[in-house]
Amino acid sequence: MSGVRVEETGIPGLLLVHLPVHEDARGWFKENWQREKMVAAGLPDFRPVQNNVSFNREAGTTRGIHAEPWDKYVGVIGGSVFGAWVDLRAGTGFGKSFSTVLGPGQAVFVPRGVGNGFQTLEPDTGYSYLVTEHWSERARAGYTFLNLSDPTAGIRWPIPLERAILSDADKAHPQLAAVSPVGPRKILVLGASGQLGRALAAAAPADGSFEFLAREQLDLTDAAQLDALNFSGYRAVINAAAYTRVDEAETPAGRREAWATNVAALGELAAACTAHDTTLVHISSDYVFDGTQQSYTEQDGFCPLGVYGQTKAAGDMLVAGVPKHYVVRTSWVVGDGKNFVSTMAQLARTGVDPGVVNDQFGRLSFATDLAAGILHLLEVGAPHGTYNLTNGGEPASWARIAAEVFRLLGHDPGRITETNTAAYLAGRTGVAPRPSHSILDLAKIRAAGFEPPEQFEALTAYLSARSPAS
Ligand code: NDP
């Protein structure tokens, strides 16, 4: 038993923490913030980066009410205060208040968007704030203030405000009716014009809770552009951007670009997400494996065959170091863009009879289903970590899938000539090695509550949703 006890307050996410205080003849000692015990007791996994302390000489010193764009953990380090908090977040709770007395044995976790204020009850009171973002001029623009005297919040300050000690700035803050509610942190999607990026745009609610940036708006490899992003405004970043040209990655220029995008730039993104307590969702690939196993779970070790797979594996390791991360490992993505299914459909329609390999096995991943699975993980707050995510059903070879595309489009599947990888590669150069088995075990994503649609049903829906000419 740690002795730490966490109490709800009626304002969602605002938590009152009771701390053991050890007293002796010298004074007292407490573990003011102890992440392991406090997370176990029910606090969010709060990772402060800055500790501020205010010293208040007189009883009746009153500060607030301030909602900064970050989470806070507040308490006294001597003396006592009457603390008051007002929910300034958009929603039905806007304007709701909570107050209590804080002595050394209490602390309060204040989520972003909840205004914080206090009045000292004793002289020489120290008040501590642990916060999750470094203070900056840019952060100041994200502050929201409420006047201490606001009648709607109805805070009963023990010492009437007329007799209290207030700063001029605090006296000038607006009443609730004039306060713009603090909006929720958004989800940012990078690589918005790729197959997955477009599917995410189609799946995301159109309520302003998502922001999409294509390469033209944000090139991941441009450190200055990444640096200019205000990460404190994002609760999650979904990185759908990647260097995906598997064969070109084997060339000297491609190798350099693949490493720059899929590893070096991703490392910068991962560091920024760590620094801002932002969840990073990153997409991994079956190409991190060599295909010698019948199927792969999330625990299997990396063994990539080619440069692209090597960069994806290195990227996965960087993302795994982000405290709040999802590595979503997928295979054979089919969306709005150039992919195997669209190529086969094109060949079927233009009268080309292709040879297709029958010794590489896997499952398709329709970008729509991939997007739905990613949004599901974020929505349910699934435990962080790696998740395989492809469509379900029996694995199939590329040749079988090609035949199904022809059949579903009303063409003769007999036009496909089955071949094997060795024969296909004979006489060709510049083709990256590919795993023969790309089957990703789906037990973990199912346990997280997401059932991937069967791949051939999804293929049927995908083809029927497209016009014959597309
Ligand atoms: P796409 O190639 O369709 O999309 C990738 C997007 O990333 C493109 O819009 C691309 O822009 C953009 N991009 C590339 N470099 C940068 C950069 N430096 N800064 C910003 N954006 C950049 O890929 P998918 O949507 O199919 O893939 C999504 C994810 O899934 C990737 O992580 C990929 O590795 C992974 N994956 C894909 C598989 C597949 O079969 N496609 C299989 C397994 C995993 P531009 O077009 O201008 O280069």
Short mmCIF file of C-alpha atoms in Angstrom, two decimals, residues 255-441:
data_model
loop_
_atom_site.label_atom_id
_atom_site.label_comp_id
_atom_site.label_asym_id
_atom_site.label_seq_id
_atom_site.Cartn_x
_atom_site.Cartn_y
_atom_site.Cartn_z
CA ARG A 255 18.45 4.35 -49.78
CA ARG A 256 19.44 7.81 -48.59
CA GLU A 257 15.91 9.17 -48.96
CA ALA A 258 14.32 6.14 -47.31
CA TRP A 259 16.57 6.45 -44.27
CA ALA A 260 16.06 10.21 -44.12
CA THR A 261 12.25 9.88 -44.11
CA ASN A 262 11.55 6.58 -42.37
CA VAL A 263 14.23 6.85 -39.71
CA ALA A 264 15.95 10.21 -39.20
CA ALA A 265 12.83 12.37 -39.61
CA LEU A 266 10.73 9.89 -37.68
CA GLY A 267 13.24 10.12 -34.84
CA GLU A 268 12.64 13.88 -34.68
CA LEU A 269 8.88 13.34 -34.70
CA ALA A 270 9.17 10.72 -31.97
CA ALA A 271 11.25 13.06 -29.81
CA ALA A 272 8.71 15.87 -30.23
CA CYS A 273 5.83 13.55 -29.28
CA THR A 274 7.74 12.42 -26.19
CA ALA A 275 8.47 16.00 -25.19
CA HIS A 276 4.82 17.07 -25.55
CA ASP A 277 3.18 13.95 -24.12
CA THR A 278 1.57 13.37 -27.51
CA THR A 279 0.52 9.90 -28.59
CA LEU A 280 2.38 8.80 -31.74
CA VAL A 281 0.66 6.35 -34.06
CA HIS A 282 3.06 5.01 -36.64
CA ILE A 283 2.56 2.50 -39.43
CA SER A 284 4.93 -0.41 -39.76
CA SER A 285 5.25 -3.06 -42.41
CA ASP A 286 5.41 -6.82 -42.93
CA TYR A 287 8.72 -6.03 -44.66
CA VAL A 288 10.42 -5.87 -41.25
CA PHE A 289 10.33 -9.70 -41.47
CA ASP A 290 12.02 -12.12 -43.86
CA GLY A 291 8.93 -14.24 -44.47
CA THR A 292 10.49 -17.51 -43.30
CA GLN A 293 7.78 -17.99 -40.67
CA GLN A 294 4.22 -18.96 -41.51
CA SER A 295 2.98 -15.93 -39.59
CA TYR A 296 4.27 -13.19 -37.31
CA THR A 297 3.09 -11.91 -33.96
CA GLU A 298 3.93 -8.53 -32.45
CA GLN A 299 6.66 -10.19 -30.38
CA ASP A 300 8.69 -11.53 -33.30
CA GLY A 301 12.11 -9.97 -33.82
CA PHE A 302 13.05 -7.93 -36.87
CA CYS A 303 14.75 -9.64 -39.81
CA PRO A 304 14.21 -7.38 -42.85
CA LEU A 305 15.40 -8.45 -46.29
CA GLY A 306 15.73 -5.10 -48.03
CA VAL A 307 16.51 -1.44 -47.44
CA TYR A 308 12.86 -0.36 -47.12
CA GLY A 309 12.25 -3.04 -44.48
CA GLN A 310 15.42 -2.05 -42.66
CA THR A 311 14.29 1.56 -42.47
CA LYS A 312 10.84 0.51 -41.27
CA ALA A 313 12.35 -1.69 -38.56
CA ALA A 314 14.66 1.09 -37.39
CA GLY A 315 11.70 3.47 -37.32
CA ASP A 316 9.63 1.05 -35.25
CA MET A 317 12.37 0.97 -32.63
CA LEU A 318 12.40 4.76 -32.39
CA VAL A 319 8.62 4.88 -32.01
CA ALA A 320 8.72 2.16 -29.34
CA GLY A 321 10.66 4.62 -27.17
CA VAL A 322 7.79 7.13 -27.16
CA PRO A 323 5.85 6.68 -23.89
CA LYS A 324 2.46 6.85 -25.63
CA HIS A 325 2.78 5.03 -28.93
CA TYR A 326 1.03 2.64 -31.26
CA VAL A 327 3.05 0.88 -33.92
CA VAL A 328 0.41 -0.45 -36.30
CA ARG A 329 1.99 -3.14 -38.47
CA THR A 330 0.23 -3.83 -41.72
CA SER A 331 0.76 -5.45 -45.13
CA TRP A 332 -0.34 -5.13 -48.74
CA VAL A 333 -2.21 -1.82 -48.40
CA VAL A 334 -4.99 -1.09 -50.89
CA GLY A 335 -6.51 2.35 -50.95
CA ASP A 336 -6.94 5.36 -53.13
CA GLY A 337 -3.62 5.25 -55.00
CA LYS A 338 -1.30 2.94 -56.85
CA ASN A 339 -1.51 -0.54 -55.39
CA PHE A 340 -1.62 -4.16 -56.50
CA VAL A 341 -5.42 -4.28 -56.83
CA SER A 342 -5.62 -1.07 -58.86
CA THR A 343 -2.80 -2.34 -61.11
CA MET A 344 -4.57 -5.69 -61.71
CA ALA A 345 -7.85 -3.89 -62.38
CA GLN A 346 -6.11 -1.72 -64.94
CA LEU A 347 -4.50 -4.74 -66.65
CA ALA A 348 -7.84 -6.57 -66.71
CA ARG A 349 -9.54 -3.64 -68.38
CA THR A 350 -6.77 -2.89 -70.87
CA GLY A 351 -6.53 -6.51 -72.06
CA VAL A 352 -3.12 -7.31 -70.56
CA ASP A 353 -2.71 -10.89 -69.28
CA PRO A 354 -0.21 -10.72 -66.40
CA GLY A 355 2.03 -13.34 -64.83
CA VAL A 356 1.60 -13.19 -61.05
CA VAL A 357 3.56 -14.98 -58.32
CA ASN A 358 1.86 -17.77 -56.42
CA ASP A 359 4.51 -18.27 -53.73
CA GLN A 360 4.15 -15.04 -51.74
CA PHE A 361 1.36 -15.23 -49.19
CA GLY A 362 -0.35 -12.60 -47.11
CA ARG A 363 -3.49 -10.61 -46.53
CA LEU A 364 -4.65 -7.39 -48.10
CA SER A 365 -5.16 -4.35 -45.88
CA PHE A 366 -7.77 -2.00 -47.23
CA ALA A 367 -6.84 1.51 -46.23
CA THR A 368 -10.42 2.10 -45.07
CA ASP A 369 -10.20 -0.82 -42.63
CA LEU A 370 -6.70 0.16 -41.56
CA ALA A 371 -7.94 3.68 -40.82
CA ALA A 372 -10.91 2.31 -38.87
CA GLY A 373 -8.61 0.09 -36.79
CA ILE A 374 -6.26 2.98 -36.02
CA LEU A 375 -9.13 5.24 -34.96
CA HIS A 376 -10.47 2.40 -32.83
CA LEU A 377 -7.19 2.07 -30.92
CA LEU A 378 -7.21 5.80 -30.18
CA GLU A 379 -10.89 5.89 -29.32
CA VAL A 380 -10.83 3.03 -26.82
CA GLY A 381 -7.43 4.06 -25.45
CA ALA A 382 -6.03 0.57 -26.05
CA PRO A 383 -2.83 -0.24 -24.17
CA HIS A 384 0.13 1.32 -25.97
CA GLY A 385 2.41 -0.91 -28.03
CA THR A 386 2.56 -2.71 -31.35
CA TYR A 387 -0.55 -4.06 -33.09
CA ASN A 388 -0.73 -6.14 -36.26
CA LEU A 389 -3.58 -4.86 -38.41
CA THR A 390 -4.54 -6.32 -41.79
CA ASN A 391 -7.79 -7.61 -43.19
CA GLY A 392 -8.86 -11.01 -41.93
CA GLY A 393 -9.68 -14.35 -43.47
CA GLU A 394 -7.55 -16.99 -45.12
CA PRO A 395 -4.20 -15.72 -46.37
CA ALA A 396 -3.80 -15.85 -50.13
CA SER A 397 -1.09 -15.60 -52.78
CA TRP A 398 -0.81 -12.61 -55.09
CA ALA A 399 -1.91 -14.88 -57.95
CA ARG A 400 -5.11 -15.84 -56.11
CA ILE A 401 -5.86 -12.18 -55.36
CA ALA A 402 -5.19 -11.19 -58.98
CA ALA A 403 -7.59 -13.89 -60.16
CA GLU A 404 -10.24 -12.64 -57.76
CA VAL A 405 -9.83 -9.06 -59.04
CA PHE A 406 -10.30 -10.27 -62.63
CA ARG A 407 -13.33 -12.37 -61.67
CA LEU A 408 -15.01 -9.62 -59.65
CA LEU A 409 -14.58 -7.18 -62.54
CA GLY A 410 -16.16 -9.66 -64.96
CA HIS A 411 -12.93 -10.74 -66.66
CA ASP A 412 -11.65 -14.28 -67.13
CA PRO A 413 -9.34 -15.18 -64.21
CA GLY A 414 -7.75 -17.70 -66.57
CA ARG A 415 -5.93 -14.75 -68.13
CA ILE A 416 -3.61 -14.76 -65.10
CA THR A 417 -0.53 -16.92 -65.55
CA GLU A 418 0.73 -18.21 -62.23
CA THR A 419 4.46 -18.01 -61.76
CA ASN A 420 6.88 -18.16 -58.88
CA THR A 421 9.20 -15.54 -57.47
CA ALA A 422 12.38 -17.03 -58.93
CA ALA A 423 10.89 -17.18 -62.41
CA TYR A 424 9.36 -13.72 -62.07
CA LEU A 425 12.70 -12.21 -61.07
CA ALA A 426 14.74 -13.96 -63.77
CA GLY A 427 16.16 -11.31 -66.05
CA ARG A 428 14.75 -8.43 -63.99
CA THR A 429 16.99 -6.05 -62.08
CA GLY A 430 16.28 -3.47 -59.43
CA VAL A 431 13.61 -5.50 -57.65
CA ALA A 432 13.91 -5.54 -53.86
CA PRO A 433 13.63 -8.89 -52.08
CA ARG A 434 10.18 -9.50 -50.59
CA PRO A 435 9.10 -11.82 -47.78
CA SER A 436 7.40 -15.00 -49.01
CA HIS A 437 5.06 -14.99 -45.99
CA SER A 438 3.58 -11.68 -44.87
CA ILE A 439 0.88 -13.08 -42.62
CA LEU A 440 0.44 -11.03 -39.47
CA ASP A 441 -1.29 -12.67 -36.53
#
